[in-house]
Coordinates of N, CA and C in Angstrom, one line a residue:
Q1 N 1.9 -19.7 10.7 CA 2.1 -19.6 9.2 C 2.2 -18.1 8.8
G2 N 3.2 -17.9 7.9 CA 3.3 -16.5 7.4 C 2.4 -16.3 6.2
Q3 N 2.0 -15.1 6.0 CA 1.2 -14.7 4.8 C 1.7 -13.4 4.2
L4 N 1.6 -13.4 2.9 CA 2.0 -12.2 2.1 C 0.7 -11.7 1.4
V5 N 0.5 -10.4 1.5 CA -0.7 -9.8 0.8 C -0.3 -8.6 0.0
E6 N -0.4 -8.7 -1.3 CA -0.1 -7.7 -2.2 C -1.3 -6.7 -2.4
S7 N -0.9 -5.4 -2.6 CA -2.0 -4.4 -2.8 C -1.3 -3.3 -3.7
G8 N -2.2 -2.4 -4.3 CA -1.7 -1.3 -5.0 C -1.8 -1.4 -6.5
G9 N -2.3 -2.6 -7.0 CA -2.5 -2.7 -8.4 C -3.6 -1.9 -8.9
G10 N -3.7 -1.8 -10.2 CA -4.8 -1.0 -10.8 C -4.6 -0.8 -12.3
L11 N -5.4 0.0 -12.9 CA -5.5 0.3 -14.3 C -4.9 1.8 -14.4
V12 N -3.7 1.9 -15.2 CA -3.0 3.1 -15.4 C -2.8 3.2 -16.9
Q13 N -2.4 4.5 -17.2 CA -1.9 4.7 -18.6 C -0.4 4.7 -18.8
A14 N 0.0 4.3 -20.0 CA 1.5 4.3 -20.2 C 2.1 5.6 -19.8
G15 N 3.3 5.5 -19.1 CA 4.0 6.7 -18.6 C 3.6 6.9 -17.2
D16 N 2.6 6.3 -16.6 CA 2.1 6.6 -15.1 C 3.0 5.8 -14.2
S17 N 2.8 6.0 -12.9 CA 3.5 5.3 -11.9 C 2.5 4.6 -11.0
L18 N 3.0 3.5 -10.4 CA 2.2 2.9 -9.4 C 3.2 2.4 -8.3
R19 N 2.7 2.2 -7.1 CA 3.5 1.6 -6.0 C 2.8 0.4 -5.4
L20 N 3.3 -0.7 -5.6 CA 2.8 -1.9 -5.0 C 3.3 -2.1 -3.6
S21 N 2.5 -2.8 -2.7 CA 3.0 -3.0 -1.4 C 2.7 -4.5 -1.1
C22 N 3.5 -5.1 -0.3 CA 3.4 -6.4 0.0 C 3.4 -6.5 1.6
A23 N 2.4 -6.8 2.2 CA 2.4 -6.7 3.7 C 2.4 -8.2 4.1
A24 N 3.4 -8.4 5.1 CA 3.6 -9.7 5.6 C 2.9 -9.8 7.0
S25 N 2.4 -11.0 7.3 CA 1.8 -11.2 8.6 C 2.0 -12.6 9.1
G26 N 1.8 -12.9 10.2 CA 2.0 -14.2 10.8 C 3.4 -14.6 11.3
R27 N 4.3 -13.9 10.8 CA 5.7 -14.0 11.2 C 6.5 -12.8 10.7
T28 N 7.7 -12.8 11.3 CA 8.6 -11.7 10.9 C 9.4 -12.1 9.6
F29 N 9.3 -11.2 8.6 CA 9.9 -11.6 7.3 C 11.3 -10.8 7.2
S30 N 11.8 -10.2 8.3 CA 13.1 -9.4 8.1 C 14.2 -10.4 8.0
S31 N 14.0 -11.7 8.3 CA 15.0 -12.6 8.1 C 15.0 -13.3 6.7
Y32 N 14.2 -12.8 5.8 CA 14.1 -13.3 4.4 C 14.4 -12.2 3.4
A33 N 15.0 -12.7 2.4 CA 15.1 -11.9 1.1 C 13.7 -11.8 0.6
M34 N 13.3 -10.7 -0.1 CA 12.0 -10.6 -0.6 C 12.0 -10.2 -2.1
G35 N 11.1 -10.6 -2.8 CA 11.1 -10.4 -4.2 C 9.8 -10.1 -4.9
W36 N 9.8 -9.6 -6.0 CA 8.6 -9.4 -6.8 C 8.7 -10.1 -8.1
F37 N 7.7 -10.7 -8.5 CA 7.6 -11.5 -9.7 C 6.3 -11.0 -10.5
R38 N 6.2 -11.4 -11.7 CA 5.0 -11.0 -12.5 C 4.8 -12.1 -13.5
Q39 N 3.5 -12.3 -13.8 CA 3.1 -13.1 -14.9 C 1.9 -12.6 -15.7
A40 N 2.3 -12.4 -17.0 CA 1.3 -11.9 -18.0 C 0.5 -13.1 -18.5
P41 N -0.7 -12.9 -19.0 CA -1.5 -13.9 -19.6 C -0.7 -14.6 -20.8
G42 N -0.7 -15.9 -20.7 CA 0.0 -16.7 -21.7 C 1.5 -16.8 -21.6
K43 N 1.9 -16.1 -20.6 CA 3.5 -16.1 -20.4 C 3.9 -16.8 -19.1
E44 N 5.2 -17.1 -19.1 CA 5.7 -17.7 -17.8 C 6.0 -16.6 -16.8
R45 N 5.9 -17.0 -15.5 CA 6.2 -16.1 -14.4 C 7.6 -15.6 -14.6
E46 N 7.9 -14.4 -14.3 CA 9.3 -13.8 -14.4 C 9.6 -13.0 -13.2
F47 N 10.9 -13.1 -12.8 CA 11.5 -12.4 -11.7 C 11.4 -10.9 -12.1
V48 N 11.1 -10.0 -11.2 CA 11.1 -8.6 -11.5 C 12.3 -7.9 -10.6
A49 N 12.2 -8.1 -9.4 CA 13.2 -7.4 -8.5 C 13.3 -8.1 -7.1
G50 N 14.5 -8.1 -6.5 CA 14.7 -8.7 -5.1 C 15.5 -7.8 -4.3
I51 N 15.3 -8.0 -3.0 CA 16.0 -7.2 -2.0 C 16.4 -8.0 -0.8
S52 N 17.7 -7.8 -0.4 CA 18.2 -8.6 0.7 C 17.5 -8.3 2.0
R53 N 17.8 -9.1 3.0 CA 17.2 -9.0 4.3 C 17.3 -7.6 4.9
S54 N 18.5 -7.1 4.8 CA 18.8 -5.8 5.5 C 18.5 -4.6 4.5
A55 N 18.1 -5.0 3.2 CA 17.9 -4.0 2.2 C 19.2 -3.4 1.7
G56 N 20.3 -4.0 2.0 CA 21.6 -3.5 1.6 C 21.9 -3.9 0.2
T57 N 21.2 -4.9 -0.4 CA 21.4 -5.3 -1.8 C 20.0 -5.4 -2.5
T58 N 20.0 -4.8 -3.7 CA 18.9 -5.1 -4.5 C 19.3 -5.6 -5.9
Y59 N 18.4 -6.2 -6.6 CA 18.7 -6.7 -8.0 C 17.4 -6.7 -8.7
S60 N 17.5 -6.1 -10.0 CA 16.3 -6.0 -10.8 C 16.6 -6.6 -12.1
A61 N 15.5 -7.1 -12.8 CA 15.6 -7.6 -14.1 C 15.9 -6.5 -15.1
D62 N 16.6 -6.8 -16.2 CA 17.0 -5.8 -17.1 C 15.7 -5.1 -17.7
S63 N 14.6 -5.8 -17.8 CA 13.5 -5.1 -18.4 C 12.9 -4.0 -17.6
V64 N 13.2 -3.9 -16.3 CA 12.7 -2.9 -15.4 C 13.7 -1.9 -14.8
K65 N 15.0 -2.2 -15.1 CA 16.0 -1.4 -14.5 C 15.9 0.1 -14.9
G66 N 16.0 0.9 -13.9 CA 16.0 2.3 -14.2 C 14.5 2.8 -14.0
R67 N 13.5 1.9 -14.0 CA 12.1 2.3 -13.9 C 11.4 1.7 -12.6
F68 N 11.8 0.6 -12.2 CA 11.2 0.0 -11.0 C 12.3 0.0 -9.9
T69 N 11.8 0.2 -8.7 CA 12.6 0.3 -7.5 C 12.0 -0.5 -6.4
I70 N 12.7 -1.5 -5.8 CA 12.2 -2.3 -4.7 C 12.8 -1.8 -3.4
S71 N 12.0 -1.7 -2.4 CA 12.5 -1.3 -1.0 C 11.7 -2.1 0.0
R72 N 12.1 -2.0 1.3 CA 11.4 -2.7 2.3 C 11.5 -1.8 3.6
D73 N 10.5 -2.1 4.4 CA 10.5 -1.4 5.8 C 10.3 -2.6 6.7
N74 N 11.3 -3.1 7.3 CA 11.2 -4.3 8.2 C 10.4 -4.0 9.5
A75 N 10.4 -2.7 9.9 CA 9.6 -2.4 11.0 C 8.1 -2.5 10.7
K76 N 7.7 -2.3 9.5 CA 6.3 -2.5 9.1 C 6.1 -3.8 8.4
N77 N 7.1 -4.6 8.4 CA 7.0 -6.0 7.7 C 6.4 -5.9 6.3
T78 N 6.9 -4.9 5.5 CA 6.2 -4.5 4.2 C 7.4 -4.3 3.2
V79 N 7.1 -4.8 2.0 CA 8.0 -4.6 0.9 C 7.3 -3.8 -0.2
Y80 N 8.0 -2.9 -0.9 CA 7.3 -2.1 -1.8 C 8.0 -2.2 -3.2
L81 N 7.2 -2.0 -4.3 CA 7.8 -2.0 -5.7 C 7.2 -0.7 -6.3
Q82 N 8.1 0.4 -6.4 CA 7.7 1.6 -7.0 C 8.0 1.4 -8.5
M83 N 6.9 1.6 -9.3 CA 7.0 1.4 -10.7 C 6.8 2.7 -11.4
N84 N 7.7 3.2 -12.2 CA 7.6 4.4 -12.9 C 7.6 4.2 -14.4
S85 N 7.3 5.1 -15.1 CA 7.3 5.0 -16.6 C 6.8 3.7 -17.1
L86 N 5.6 3.4 -16.6 CA 4.9 2.1 -17.0 C 4.8 1.9 -18.4
K87 N 4.9 0.7 -19.0 CA 4.6 0.4 -20.3 C 3.5 -0.6 -20.5
P88 N 2.9 -0.8 -21.5 CA 1.8 -1.8 -21.7 C 2.4 -3.2 -21.5
E89 N 3.6 -3.4 -21.8 CA 4.2 -4.8 -21.6 C 4.5 -5.1 -20.1
D90 N 4.2 -4.0 -19.2 CA 4.4 -4.3 -17.8 C 3.1 -4.9 -17.2
S91 N 2.1 -4.9 -18.0 CA 0.8 -5.5 -17.5 C 0.9 -6.9 -17.1
A92 N 0.5 -7.2 -15.9 CA 0.7 -8.6 -15.4 C 0.1 -8.7 -14.0
V93 N -0.1 -9.8 -13.6 CA -0.4 -10.0 -12.1 C 1.1 -10.0 -11.4
Y94 N 1.2 -9.2 -10.4 CA 2.5 -9.1 -9.7 C 2.3 -9.8 -8.3
Y95 N 3.4 -10.6 -8.0 CA 3.3 -11.4 -6.8 C 4.6 -11.1 -6.0
C96 N 4.5 -11.1 -4.7 CA 5.6 -11.0 -3.8 C 5.9 -12.4 -3.3
A97 N 7.2 -12.6 -2.9 CA 7.6 -13.9 -2.4 C 8.7 -13.6 -1.4
A98 N 9.0 -14.7 -0.6 CA 10.0 -14.6 0.4 C 11.0 -15.8 0.2
G99 N 12.2 -15.6 0.3 CA 13.2 -16.6 0.1 C 14.5 -16.5 1.0
N100 N 15.3 -17.4 1.0 CA 16.6 -17.3 1.9 C 17.5 -16.3 1.4
S101 N 17.4 -15.9 0.0 CA 18.5 -15.0 -0.6 C 17.9 -14.6 -1.8
I102 N 18.6 -13.5 -2.4 CA 18.2 -13.0 -3.7 C 18.6 -14.1 -4.8
V103 N 19.6 -14.9 -4.5 CA 20.0 -16.0 -5.4 C 18.8 -17.0 -5.4
A104 N 18.3 -17.3 -4.3 CA 17.2 -18.3 -4.2 C 16.0 -17.7 -5.0
L105 N 15.8 -16.4 -4.9 CA 14.6 -15.8 -5.6 C 14.7 -15.9 -7.1
T106 N 16.0 -15.7 -7.5 CA 16.2 -15.7 -9.0 C 16.4 -17.1 -9.6
T107 N 16.9 -18.1 -8.8 CA 17.2 -19.4 -9.4 C 16.2 -20.4 -9.1
T108 N 15.6 -20.4 -8.0 CA 14.7 -21.5 -7.6 C 13.3 -20.9 -7.1
P109 N 12.6 -20.1 -7.9 CA 11.4 -19.5 -7.5 C 10.3 -20.5 -7.0
S110 N 10.3 -21.7 -7.7 CA 9.3 -22.7 -7.4 C 9.5 -23.2 -6.0
S111 N 10.6 -23.1 -5.5 CA 10.9 -23.6 -4.1 C 10.8 -22.6 -3.0
L112 N 10.4 -21.4 -3.3 CA 10.2 -20.4 -2.3 C 9.1 -20.7 -1.3
P113 N 9.4 -20.5 0.0 CA 8.4 -21.0 1.0 C 7.1 -20.1 1.1
Y114 N 7.2 -18.8 0.7 CA 6.0 -18.0 0.8 C 5.8 -17.1 -0.5
W115 N 4.5 -17.1 -0.8 CA 4.0 -16.4 -2.0 C 2.7 -15.7 -1.6
G116 N 2.5 -14.5 -2.1 CA 1.3 -13.9 -2.1 C 0.4 -14.3 -3.2
K117 N -0.9 -13.8 -3.2 CA -1.8 -14.2 -4.2 C -1.9 -13.3 -5.4
G118 N -1.2 -12.2 -5.3 CA -1.0 -11.4 -6.5 C -1.9 -10.1 -6.5
T119 N -1.5 -9.2 -7.3 CA -2.3 -7.9 -7.6 C -2.1 -7.5 -9.0
L120 N -3.2 -7.2 -9.7 CA -3.2 -7.0 -11.1 C -2.8 -5.6 -11.5
V121 N -1.9 -5.5 -12.4 CA -1.5 -4.2 -13.0 C -1.8 -4.2 -14.5
T122 N -2.6 -3.2 -14.9 CA -2.9 -3.1 -16.3 C -2.5 -1.7 -16.8
V123 N -1.7 -1.8 -17.8 CA -1.2 -0.5 -18.4 C -1.8 -0.3 -19.7
S124 N -2.5 0.7 -20.0 CA -3.1 1.0 -21.3 C -2.2 1.9 -22.1
P125 N -2.3 1.7 -23.4 CA -1.4 2.4 -24.2 C -1.7 4.0 -24.2

């Protein structure tokens, strides 16, 4: 069984940066597209960014374009989310997930086979 473990969350001020990591174990995730999602209190989970198996393609939600960058290191079985110019509205629990493709990440998140337990990001004004 594969596992995904997120880390790197914390409390920062608006305008700061954070880098989240998602470490995979139990299997090789290089054959999966990987993505980041977030869920704020009282809101639905939303897609943030996705990256293809080879890292040749990335896709981000409009709300984070130009500020967040997703990357992966298949040798380390790790996916990253670099978050710059953070805003209070970015506060949420951030989850990573694995799927067959970026399309699967964006269209059928409830069917994704692997999810992490999340890491909390809080951005103060």
